[in-house]
């Protein structure tokens, strides 16, 4: 008799973004003729850069020839791309070995899958608020109890608040896995080197592992801020880093990411090389490698010309962020983030919950955003606006907010 994984029933709600899409669809069904401006999900909108398109097309053309055809690749990805990723890190002063780089089909699968190489009784610490995948993947695996008052039992929440600049204090208890996202989704805050050093020191002392999601690293314009945790000395012994081509190169639909699992990592019951080998074993069993076509696109994205073109895209989205933030501050709302990240983290007006603000913004302004509560209990009272959008759509959204939002 087959039985279900009952941990799924612990999940407090549906996955956040489909839930928002559903509520938006319901609103549109009830309000015929209305169009909405979508600043909800962080999904890129601008077309691929020419250098990437050429990289993809050349690979497709090659696959149509006997010489250029390739079948299954290594689950860790093609070496030139792994090397290009390692070289990218060199560019900002971090030492990453090509052999520690795994190419994947995106940061979301990696951030959900990585927990599988750790013990089932690991104590998990998450920034609160956080990208929901870190929590949900551990709930599904059974590392938490039930959800009570918006918190899962057994999970260590590290509040990120206005008071601590949206970067958490180091846990006072012993935890085993620590998820850190910088630039942060949803708060837009970027951890400083000193802040990361505090966590690296903690992790080395307690043989904990940091899972560092740097999916938005390309949005850092302030050169004093770290783009990788490996800019911190000793991080290769205690940190895994996950990143993506999604936001940097517009690959949200194309799909490509990478995960760095250094051979130098050490845990309580495994010395150097152990976690590295386990991740290789996991990927070889569950994954047949990222698409060869897409990897060629990734290689083009990391070429000097590709980096220049992608950099322009990133600047375009950061300009959107500035436009949105200026508008919100102009109507008297308090905002954070948006300077080195594509998200603006806004305080909801006094007495209005984040889901109430979602409804208010949708009904009054026809603008879709993301309620902070969807990212964890400390997200209540906040609202996320995404800077991904066509300029025309962003301008329409800000005009509507200025004219129609009743505060
Ligand atoms: N990591 C973080 C921190 C993210 O915010 C996102 C996307 C990803 C990883 C996903 O990267 P991929 O390489 O594309 O897999 N966050 C978006 C999209 C929502 C989602 O469910 O992934 C967001 O709006 O938060």
PDB file of N, CA, C and O in Angstrom, residues 241-315:
ATOM      1  N   UNK A 241      28.131  27.647  -2.184  1.00  0.00           N
ATOM      2  CA  UNK A 241      27.513  28.833  -2.807  1.00  0.00           C
ATOM      3  C   UNK A 241      26.711  28.428  -4.035  1.00  0.00           C
ATOM      4  O   UNK A 241      27.146  27.614  -4.848  1.00  0.00           O
ATOM      5  N   UNK A 242      25.541  29.035  -4.140  1.00  0.00           N
ATOM      6  CA  UNK A 242      24.619  28.760  -5.250  1.00  0.00           C
ATOM      7  C   UNK A 242      24.410  30.060  -6.016  1.00  0.00           C
ATOM      8  O   UNK A 242      24.236  31.115  -5.405  1.00  0.00           O
ATOM      9  N   UNK A 243      24.441  29.982  -7.325  1.00  0.00           N
ATOM     10  CA  UNK A 243      24.197  31.190  -8.121  1.00  0.00           C
ATOM     11  C   UNK A 243      23.490  30.775  -9.410  1.00  0.00           C
ATOM     12  O   UNK A 243      23.278  29.586  -9.653  1.00  0.00           O
ATOM     13  N   UNK A 244      23.147  31.740 -10.207  1.00  0.00           N
ATOM     14  CA  UNK A 244      22.243  31.483 -11.326  1.00  0.00           C
ATOM     15  C   UNK A 244      22.510  32.429 -12.489  1.00  0.00           C
ATOM     16  O   UNK A 244      22.985  33.551 -12.283  1.00  0.00           O
ATOM     17  N   UNK A 245      22.176  31.976 -13.685  1.00  0.00           N
ATOM     18  CA  UNK A 245      22.195  32.865 -14.852  1.00  0.00           C
ATOM     19  C   UNK A 245      20.843  33.560 -15.026  1.00  0.00           C
ATOM     20  O   UNK A 245      20.677  34.377 -15.931  1.00  0.00           O
ATOM     21  N   UNK A 246      19.877  33.217 -14.172  1.00  0.00           N
ATOM     22  CA  UNK A 246      18.504  33.707 -14.379  1.00  0.00           C
ATOM     23  C   UNK A 246      18.403  35.218 -14.398  1.00  0.00           C
ATOM     24  O   UNK A 246      17.853  35.806 -15.323  1.00  0.00           O
ATOM     25  N   UNK A 247      18.894  35.853 -13.358  1.00  0.00           N
ATOM     26  CA  UNK A 247      18.678  37.288 -13.216  1.00  0.00           C
ATOM     27  C   UNK A 247      19.774  38.080 -13.907  1.00  0.00           C
ATOM     28  O   UNK A 247      19.569  39.184 -14.369  1.00  0.00           O
ATOM     29  N   UNK A 248      20.959  37.477 -13.989  1.00  0.00           N
ATOM     30  CA  UNK A 248      22.114  38.126 -14.601  1.00  0.00           C
ATOM     31  C   UNK A 248      21.987  38.159 -16.135  1.00  0.00           C
ATOM     32  O   UNK A 248      22.267  39.165 -16.773  1.00  0.00           O
ATOM     33  N   UNK A 249      21.522  37.045 -16.708  1.00  0.00           N
ATOM     34  CA  UNK A 249      21.519  36.931 -18.176  1.00  0.00           C
ATOM     35  C   UNK A 249      20.111  36.763 -18.744  1.00  0.00           C
ATOM     36  O   UNK A 249      19.961  36.543 -19.936  1.00  0.00           O
ATOM     37  N   UNK A 250      19.092  36.844 -17.888  1.00  0.00           N
ATOM     38  CA  UNK A 250      17.713  36.674 -18.372  1.00  0.00           C
ATOM     39  C   UNK A 250      17.378  35.226 -18.684  1.00  0.00           C
ATOM     40  O   UNK A 250      16.602  34.934 -19.587  1.00  0.00           O
ATOM     41  N   UNK A 251      17.950  34.290 -17.899  1.00  0.00           N
ATOM     42  CA  UNK A 251      17.769  32.855 -18.166  1.00  0.00           C
ATOM     43  C   UNK A 251      16.645  32.230 -17.323  1.00  0.00           C
ATOM     44  O   UNK A 251      16.656  31.022 -17.091  1.00  0.00           O
ATOM     45  N   UNK A 252      15.688  33.030 -16.862  1.00  0.00           N
ATOM     46  CA  UNK A 252      14.641  32.435 -16.002  1.00  0.00           C
ATOM     47  C   UNK A 252      13.894  31.326 -16.742  1.00  0.00           C
ATOM     48  O   UNK A 252      13.479  30.342 -16.134  1.00  0.00           O
ATOM     49  N   UNK A 253      13.738  31.504 -18.059  1.00  0.00           N
ATOM     50  CA  UNK A 253      13.107  30.448 -18.853  1.00  0.00           C
ATOM     51  C   UNK A 253      14.116  29.521 -19.520  1.00  0.00           C
ATOM     52  O   UNK A 253      13.820  28.363 -19.786  1.00  0.00           O
ATOM     53  N   UNK A 254      15.300  30.025 -19.778  1.00  0.00           N
ATOM     54  CA  UNK A 254      16.338  29.225 -20.452  1.00  0.00           C
ATOM     55  C   UNK A 254      16.867  28.155 -19.493  1.00  0.00           C
ATOM     56  O   UNK A 254      17.071  27.012 -19.881  1.00  0.00           O
ATOM     57  N   UNK A 255      17.089  28.517 -18.234  1.00  0.00           N
ATOM     58  CA  UNK A 255      17.475  27.649 -17.117  1.00  0.00           C
ATOM     59  C   UNK A 255      18.956  27.291 -17.069  1.00  0.00           C
ATOM     60  O   UNK A 255      19.432  26.471 -17.846  1.00  0.00           O
ATOM     61  N   UNK A 256      19.687  27.897 -16.178  1.00  0.00           N
ATOM     62  CA  UNK A 256      21.089  27.531 -15.938  1.00  0.00           C
ATOM     63  C   UNK A 256      21.553  28.163 -14.623  1.00  0.00           C
ATOM     64  O   UNK A 256      21.239  29.313 -14.346  1.00  0.00           O
ATOM     65  N   UNK A 257      22.278  27.390 -13.850  1.00  0.00           N
ATOM     66  CA  UNK A 257      22.823  27.915 -12.606  1.00  0.00           C
ATOM     67  C   UNK A 257      24.081  27.164 -12.249  1.00  0.00           C
ATOM     68  O   UNK A 257      24.561  26.338 -13.028  1.00  0.00           O
ATOM     69  N   UNK A 258      24.636  27.462 -11.084  1.00  0.00           N
ATOM     70  CA  UNK A 258      25.778  26.680 -10.632  1.00  0.00           C
ATOM     71  C   UNK A 258      25.804  26.591  -9.116  1.00  0.00           C
ATOM     72  O   UNK A 258      25.192  27.406  -8.419  1.00  0.00           O
ATOM     73  N   UNK A 259      26.517  25.592  -8.667  1.00  0.00           N
ATOM     74  CA  UNK A 259      26.628  25.350  -7.238  1.00  0.00           C
ATOM     75  C   UNK A 259      28.090  25.019  -6.961  1.00  0.00           C
ATOM     76  O   UNK A 259      28.682  24.197  -7.672  1.00  0.00           O
ATOM     77  N   UNK A 260      28.663  25.664  -5.960  1.00  0.00           N
ATOM     78  CA  UNK A 260      30.064  25.402  -5.615  1.00  0.00           C
ATOM     79  C   UNK A 260      30.094  24.619  -4.301  1.00  0.00           C
ATOM     80  O   UNK A 260      29.613  25.101  -3.262  1.00  0.00           O
ATOM     81  N   UNK A 261      30.596  23.412  -4.399  1.00  0.00           N
ATOM     82  CA  UNK A 261      30.710  22.558  -3.205  1.00  0.00           C
ATOM     83  C   UNK A 261      32.203  22.248  -3.059  1.00  0.00           C
ATOM     84  O   UNK A 261      32.711  21.283  -3.645  1.00  0.00           O
ATOM     85  N   UNK A 262      32.925  23.074  -2.298  1.00  0.00           N
ATOM     86  CA  UNK A 262      34.381  22.925  -2.256  1.00  0.00           C
ATOM     87  C   UNK A 262      34.829  21.591  -1.660  1.00  0.00           C
ATOM     88  O   UNK A 262      34.217  21.089  -0.714  1.00  0.00           O
ATOM     89  N   UNK A 263      35.910  21.057  -2.214  1.00  0.00           N
ATOM     90  CA  UNK A 263      36.488  19.833  -1.655  1.00  0.00           C
ATOM     91  C   UNK A 263      36.999  20.094  -0.235  1.00  0.00           C
ATOM     92  O   UNK A 263      37.117  19.168   0.561  1.00  0.00           O
ATOM     93  N   UNK A 264      37.259  21.357   0.082  1.00  0.00           N
ATOM     94  CA  UNK A 264      37.805  21.685   1.408  1.00  0.00           C
ATOM     95  C   UNK A 264      36.758  21.676   2.527  1.00  0.00           C
ATOM     96  O   UNK A 264      37.108  21.792   3.710  1.00  0.00           O
ATOM     97  N   UNK A 265      35.479  21.532   2.184  1.00  0.00           N
ATOM     98  CA  UNK A 265      34.422  21.572   3.220  1.00  0.00           C
ATOM     99  C   UNK A 265      34.620  20.471   4.245  1.00  0.00           C
ATOM    100  O   UNK A 265      34.939  19.329   3.899  1.00  0.00           O
ATOM    101  N   UNK A 266      34.342  20.822   5.495  1.00  0.00           N
ATOM    102  CA  UNK A 266      34.452  19.807   6.553  1.00  0.00           C
ATOM    103  C   UNK A 266      33.203  19.828   7.409  1.00  0.00           C
ATOM    104  O   UNK A 266      32.652  20.880   7.693  1.00  0.00           O
ATOM    105  N   UNK A 267      32.764  18.647   7.811  1.00  0.00           N
ATOM    106  CA  UNK A 267      31.634  18.535   8.747  1.00  0.00           C
ATOM    107  C   UNK A 267      32.044  17.614   9.894  1.00  0.00           C
ATOM    108  O   UNK A 267      33.126  17.017   9.854  1.00  0.00           O
ATOM    109  N   UNK A 268      31.150  17.509  10.873  1.00  0.00           N
ATOM    110  CA  UNK A 268      31.470  16.756  12.089  1.00  0.00           C
ATOM    111  C   UNK A 268      31.959  15.332  11.776  1.00  0.00           C
ATOM    112  O   UNK A 268      32.943  14.872  12.336  1.00  0.00           O
ATOM    113  N   UNK A 269      31.246  14.660  10.864  1.00  0.00           N
ATOM    114  CA  UNK A 269      31.588  13.262  10.598  1.00  0.00           C
ATOM    115  C   UNK A 269      32.204  13.060   9.213  1.00  0.00           C
ATOM    116  O   UNK A 269      32.145  11.964   8.663  1.00  0.00           O
ATOM    117  N   UNK A 270      32.732  14.128   8.650  1.00  0.00           N
ATOM    118  CA  UNK A 270      33.337  13.969   7.324  1.00  0.00           C
ATOM    119  C   UNK A 270      34.406  15.032   7.099  1.00  0.00           C
ATOM    120  O   UNK A 270      34.119  16.226   7.209  1.00  0.00           O
ATOM    121  N   UNK A 271      35.608  14.586   6.796  1.00  0.00           N
ATOM    122  CA  UNK A 271      36.698  15.532   6.547  1.00  0.00           C
ATOM    123  C   UNK A 271      36.644  16.060   5.127  1.00  0.00           C
ATOM    124  O   UNK A 271      35.679  15.815   4.383  1.00  0.00           O
ATOM    125  N   UNK A 272      37.693  16.765   4.759  1.00  0.00           N
ATOM    126  CA  UNK A 272      37.777  17.379   3.431  1.00  0.00           C
ATOM    127  C   UNK A 272      37.476  16.339   2.343  1.00  0.00           C
ATOM    128  O   UNK A 272      37.936  15.201   2.413  1.00  0.00           O
ATOM    129  N   UNK A 273      36.657  16.738   1.384  1.00  0.00           N
ATOM    130  CA  UNK A 273      36.345  15.868   0.248  1.00  0.00           C
ATOM    131  C   UNK A 273      35.031  15.116   0.383  1.00  0.00           C
ATOM    132  O   UNK A 273      34.435  14.699  -0.606  1.00  0.00           O
ATOM    133  N   UNK A 274      34.547  14.967   1.633  1.00  0.00           N
ATOM    134  CA  UNK A 274      33.370  14.114   1.847  1.00  0.00           C
ATOM    135  C   UNK A 274      32.087  14.710   1.231  1.00  0.00           C
ATOM    136  O   UNK A 274      31.403  14.063   0.441  1.00  0.00           O
ATOM    137  N   UNK A 275      31.783  15.956   1.598  1.00  0.00           N
ATOM    138  CA  UNK A 275      30.552  16.575   1.064  1.00  0.00           C
ATOM    139  C   UNK A 275      30.661  16.744  -0.449  1.00  0.00           C
ATOM    140  O   UNK A 275      29.686  16.541  -1.177  1.00  0.00           O
ATOM    141  N   UNK A 276      31.829  17.101  -0.889  1.00  0.00           N
ATOM    142  CA  UNK A 276      32.115  17.258  -2.325  1.00  0.00           C
ATOM    143  C   UNK A 276      31.770  15.946  -3.055  1.00  0.00           C
ATOM    144  O   UNK A 276      31.069  15.952  -4.076  1.00  0.00           O
ATOM    145  N   UNK A 277      32.205  14.844  -2.495  1.00  0.00           N
ATOM    146  CA  UNK A 277      31.943  13.540  -3.118  1.00  0.00           C
ATOM    147  C   UNK A 277      30.450  13.202  -3.059  1.00  0.00           C
ATOM    148  O   UNK A 277      29.887  12.663  -4.024  1.00  0.00           O
ATOM    149  N   UNK A 278      29.812  13.536  -1.946  1.00  0.00           N
ATOM    150  CA  UNK A 278      28.377  13.231  -1.821  1.00  0.00           C
ATOM    151  C   UNK A 278      27.564  14.016  -2.838  1.00  0.00           C
ATOM    152  O   UNK A 278      26.620  13.493  -3.433  1.00  0.00           O
ATOM    153  N   UNK A 279      27.906  15.274  -3.030  1.00  0.00           N
ATOM    154  CA  UNK A 279      27.152  16.084  -4.002  1.00  0.00           C
ATOM    155  C   UNK A 279      27.362  15.518  -5.416  1.00  0.00           C
ATOM    156  O   UNK A 279      26.423  15.420  -6.208  1.00  0.00           O
ATOM    157  N   UNK A 280      28.585  15.087  -5.707  1.00  0.00           N
ATOM    158  CA  UNK A 280      28.847  14.457  -7.006  1.00  0.00           C
ATOM    159  C   UNK A 280      28.000  13.199  -7.160  1.00  0.00           C
ATOM    160  O   UNK A 280      27.398  12.959  -8.216  1.00  0.00           O
ATOM    161  N   UNK A 281      27.925  12.416  -6.097  1.00  0.00           N
ATOM    162  CA  UNK A 281      27.147  11.181  -6.128  1.00  0.00           C
ATOM    163  C   UNK A 281      25.667  11.493  -6.322  1.00  0.00           C
ATOM    164  O   UNK A 281      24.964  10.845  -7.087  1.00  0.00           O
ATOM    165  N   UNK A 282      25.218  12.503  -5.610  1.00  0.00           N
ATOM    166  CA  UNK A 282      23.803  12.918  -5.713  1.00  0.00           C
ATOM    167  C   UNK A 282      23.478  13.373  -7.134  1.00  0.00           C
ATOM    168  O   UNK A 282      22.502  12.945  -7.730  1.00  0.00           O
ATOM    169  N   UNK A 283      24.306  14.219  -7.674  1.00  0.00           N
ATOM    170  CA  UNK A 283      24.044  14.748  -9.016  1.00  0.00           C
ATOM    171  C   UNK A 283      24.134  13.649 -10.069  1.00  0.00           C
ATOM    172  O   UNK A 283      23.326  13.609 -10.998  1.00  0.00           O
ATOM    173  N   UNK A 284      25.114  12.747  -9.921  1.00  0.00           N
ATOM    174  CA  UNK A 284      25.241  11.662 -10.911  1.00  0.00           C
ATOM    175  C   UNK A 284      23.999  10.772 -10.923  1.00  0.00           C
ATOM    176  O   UNK A 284      23.641  10.209 -11.949  1.00  0.00           O
ATOM    177  N   UNK A 285      23.355  10.650  -9.774  1.00  0.00           N
ATOM    178  CA  UNK A 285      22.187   9.775  -9.682  1.00  0.00           C
ATOM    179  C   UNK A 285      20.893  10.456 -10.096  1.00  0.00           C
ATOM    180  O   UNK A 285      20.037   9.861 -10.744  1.00  0.00           O
ATOM    181  N   UNK A 286      20.772  11.733  -9.745  1.00  0.00           N
ATOM    182  CA  UNK A 286      19.488  12.409  -9.941  1.00  0.00           C
ATOM    183  C   UNK A 286      19.451  13.360 -11.142  1.00  0.00           C
ATOM    184  O   UNK A 286      18.406  13.896 -11.452  1.00  0.00           O
ATOM    185  N   UNK A 287      20.584  13.626 -11.748  1.00  0.00           N
ATOM    186  CA  UNK A 287      20.653  14.717 -12.727  1.00  0.00           C
ATOM    187  C   UNK A 287      21.534  14.284 -13.893  1.00  0.00           C
ATOM    188  O   UNK A 287      22.606  13.716 -13.663  1.00  0.00           O
ATOM    189  N   UNK A 288      21.092  14.557 -15.103  1.00  0.00           N
ATOM    190  CA  UNK A 288      21.913  14.189 -16.266  1.00  0.00           C
ATOM    191  C   UNK A 288      22.603  15.391 -16.891  1.00  0.00           C
ATOM    192  O   UNK A 288      22.941  15.397 -18.071  1.00  0.00           O
ATOM    193  N   UNK A 289      22.804  16.426 -16.100  1.00  0.00           N
ATOM    194  CA  UNK A 289      23.525  17.593 -16.604  1.00  0.00           C
ATOM    195  C   UNK A 289      22.575  18.610 -17.211  1.00  0.00           C
ATOM    196  O   UNK A 289      21.472  18.290 -17.658  1.00  0.00           O
ATOM    197  N   UNK A 290      23.031  19.854 -17.229  1.00  0.00           N
ATOM    198  CA  UNK A 290      22.237  20.918 -17.855  1.00  0.00           C
ATOM    199  C   UNK A 290      22.297  20.727 -19.371  1.00  0.00           C
ATOM    200  O   UNK A 290      23.237  20.130 -19.894  1.00  0.00           O
ATOM    201  N   UNK A 291      21.297  21.251 -20.054  1.00  0.00           N
ATOM    202  CA  UNK A 291      21.225  21.133 -21.519  1.00  0.00           C
ATOM    203  C   UNK A 291      22.521  21.636 -22.167  1.00  0.00           C
ATOM    204  O   UNK A 291      23.036  22.700 -21.789  1.00  0.00           O
ATOM    205  N   UNK A 292      23.022  20.880 -23.143  1.00  0.00           N
ATOM    206  CA  UNK A 292      24.260  21.302 -23.826  1.00  0.00           C
ATOM    207  C   UNK A 292      24.060  22.651 -24.543  1.00  0.00           C
ATOM    208  O   UNK A 292      24.954  23.497 -24.558  1.00  0.00           O
ATOM    209  N   UNK A 293      22.882  22.870 -25.091  1.00  0.00           N
ATOM    210  CA  UNK A 293      22.590  24.139 -25.785  1.00  0.00           C
ATOM    211  C   UNK A 293      22.685  25.294 -24.786  1.00  0.00           C
ATOM    212  O   UNK A 293      23.338  26.314 -25.030  1.00  0.00           O
ATOM    213  N   UNK A 294      22.039  25.094 -23.654  1.00  0.00           N
ATOM    214  CA  UNK A 294      21.984  26.159 -22.648  1.00  0.00           C
ATOM    215  C   UNK A 294      23.371  26.442 -22.062  1.00  0.00           C
ATOM    216  O   UNK A 294      23.723  27.598 -21.797  1.00  0.00           O
ATOM    217  N   UNK A 295      24.152  25.388 -21.894  1.00  0.00           N
ATOM    218  CA  UNK A 295      25.513  25.611 -21.370  1.00  0.00           C
ATOM    219  C   UNK A 295      26.327  26.466 -22.344  1.00  0.00           C
ATOM    220  O   UNK A 295      27.127  27.306 -21.915  1.00  0.00           O
ATOM    221  N   UNK A 296      26.111  26.262 -23.639  1.00  0.00           N
ATOM    222  CA  UNK A 296      26.803  27.104 -24.630  1.00  0.00           C
ATOM    223  C   UNK A 296      26.349  28.559 -24.474  1.00  0.00           C
ATOM    224  O   UNK A 296      27.154  29.490 -24.579  1.00  0.00           O
ATOM    225  N   UNK A 297      25.072  28.742 -24.192  1.00  0.00           N
ATOM    226  CA  UNK A 297      24.553  30.092 -23.942  1.00  0.00           C
ATOM    227  C   UNK A 297      25.199  30.696 -22.695  1.00  0.00           C
ATOM    228  O   UNK A 297      25.529  31.883 -22.665  1.00  0.00           O
ATOM    229  N   UNK A 298      25.389  29.870 -21.671  1.00  0.00           N
ATOM    230  CA  UNK A 298      26.018  30.337 -20.429  1.00  0.00           C
ATOM    231  C   UNK A 298      27.457  30.744 -20.661  1.00  0.00           C
ATOM    232  O   UNK A 298      27.928  31.769 -20.135  1.00  0.00           O
ATOM    233  N   UNK A 299      28.136  29.965 -21.475  1.00  0.00           N
ATOM    234  CA  UNK A 299      29.536  30.274 -21.794  1.00  0.00           C
ATOM    235  C   UNK A 299      29.612  31.627 -22.516  1.00  0.00           C
ATOM    236  O   UNK A 299      30.471  32.454 -22.221  1.00  0.00           O
ATOM    237  N   UNK A 300      28.674  31.843 -23.432  1.00  0.00           N
ATOM    238  CA  UNK A 300      28.632  33.130 -24.145  1.00  0.00           C
ATOM    239  C   UNK A 300      28.334  34.272 -23.170  1.00  0.00           C
ATOM    240  O   UNK A 300      28.899  35.363 -23.283  1.00  0.00           O
ATOM    241  N   UNK A 301      27.472  33.992 -22.198  1.00  0.00           N
ATOM    242  CA  UNK A 301      27.103  35.033 -21.220  1.00  0.00           C
ATOM    243  C   UNK A 301      28.303  35.443 -20.369  1.00  0.00           C
ATOM    244  O   UNK A 301      28.358  36.562 -19.866  1.00  0.00           O
ATOM    245  N   UNK A 302      29.248  34.526 -20.194  1.00  0.00           N
ATOM    246  CA  UNK A 302      30.423  34.844 -19.373  1.00  0.00           C
ATOM    247  C   UNK A 302      31.625  35.305 -20.202  1.00  0.00           C
ATOM    248  O   UNK A 302      32.678  35.606 -19.652  1.00  0.00           O
ATOM    249  N   UNK A 303      31.462  35.366 -21.533  1.00  0.00           N
ATOM    250  CA  UNK A 303      32.545  35.901 -22.371  1.00  0.00           C
ATOM    251  C   UNK A 303      32.625  37.408 -22.102  1.00  0.00           C
ATOM    252  O   UNK A 303      31.662  37.997 -21.589  1.00  0.00           O
ATOM    253  N   UNK A 304      33.748  38.056 -22.421  1.00  0.00           N
ATOM    254  CA  UNK A 304      33.845  39.508 -22.151  1.00  0.00           C
ATOM    255  C   UNK A 304      32.675  40.292 -22.770  1.00  0.00           C
ATOM    256  O   UNK A 304      32.071  41.139 -22.108  1.00  0.00           O
ATOM    257  N   UNK A 305      32.323  39.950 -24.015  1.00  0.00           N
ATOM    258  CA  UNK A 305      31.220  40.665 -24.676  1.00  0.00           C
ATOM    259  C   UNK A 305      29.893  40.364 -23.972  1.00  0.00           C
ATOM    260  O   UNK A 305      29.070  41.262 -23.744  1.00  0.00           O
ATOM    261  N   UNK A 306      29.702  39.100 -23.629  1.00  0.00           N
ATOM    262  CA  UNK A 306      28.485  38.687 -22.920  1.00  0.00           C
ATOM    263  C   UNK A 306      28.354  39.402 -21.584  1.00  0.00           C
ATOM    264  O   UNK A 306      27.273  39.877 -21.215  1.00  0.00           O
ATOM    265  N   UNK A 307      29.460  39.504 -20.873  1.00  0.00           N
ATOM    266  CA  UNK A 307      29.416  40.170 -19.559  1.00  0.00           C
ATOM    267  C   UNK A 307      29.051  41.637 -19.710  1.00  0.00           C
ATOM    268  O   UNK A 307      28.314  42.190 -18.890  1.00  0.00           O
ATOM    269  N   UNK A 308      29.559  42.248 -20.781  1.00  0.00           N
ATOM    270  CA  UNK A 308      29.262  43.666 -21.010  1.00  0.00           C
ATOM    271  C   UNK A 308      27.757  43.829 -21.289  1.00  0.00           C
ATOM    272  O   UNK A 308      27.085  44.677 -20.693  1.00  0.00           O
ATOM    273  N   UNK A 309      27.236  42.982 -22.149  1.00  0.00           N
ATOM    274  CA  UNK A 309      25.811  43.090 -22.515  1.00  0.00           C
ATOM    275  C   UNK A 309      24.913  42.770 -21.313  1.00  0.00           C
ATOM    276  O   UNK A 309      23.915  43.461 -21.067  1.00  0.00           O
ATOM    277  N   UNK A 310      25.266  41.743 -20.562  1.00  0.00           N
ATOM    278  CA  UNK A 310      24.455  41.392 -19.383  1.00  0.00           C
ATOM    279  C   UNK A 310      24.524  42.513 -18.344  1.00  0.00           C
ATOM    280  O   UNK A 310      23.545  42.796 -17.651  1.00  0.00           O
ATOM    281  N   UNK A 311      25.699  43.142 -18.251  1.00  0.00           N
ATOM    282  CA  UNK A 311      25.862  44.255 -17.308  1.00  0.00           C
ATOM    283  C   UNK A 311      24.884  45.382 -17.645  1.00  0.00           C
ATOM    284  O   UNK A 311      24.333  46.034 -16.742  1.00  0.00           O
ATOM    285  N   UNK A 312      24.646  45.587 -18.930  1.00  0.00           N
ATOM    286  CA  UNK A 312      23.701  46.640 -19.347  1.00  0.00           C
ATOM    287  C   UNK A 312      22.275  46.272 -18.932  1.00  0.00           C
ATOM    288  O   UNK A 312      21.497  47.127 -18.509  1.00  0.00           O
ATOM    289  N   UNK A 313      21.970  44.989 -19.051  1.00  0.00           N
ATOM    290  CA  UNK A 313      20.639  44.525 -18.623  1.00  0.00           C
ATOM    291  C   UNK A 313      20.427  44.753 -17.127  1.00  0.00           C
ATOM    292  O   UNK A 313      19.378  45.222 -16.684  1.00  0.00           O
ATOM    293  N   UNK A 314      21.458  44.400 -16.369  1.00  0.00           N
ATOM    294  CA  UNK A 314      21.387  44.567 -14.916  1.00  0.00           C
ATOM    295  C   UNK A 314      21.182  46.043 -14.573  1.00  0.00           C
ATOM    296  O   UNK A 314      20.349  46.396 -13.735  1.00  0.00           O
ATOM    297  N   UNK A 315      21.914  46.921 -15.278  1.00  0.00           N
ATOM    298  CA  UNK A 315      21.761  48.369 -15.029  1.00  0.00           C
ATOM    299  C   UNK A 315      20.348  48.831 -15.359  1.00  0.00           C
ATOM    300  O   UNK A 315      19.783  49.686 -14.662  1.00  0.00           O
TER     301      UNK A 315
END
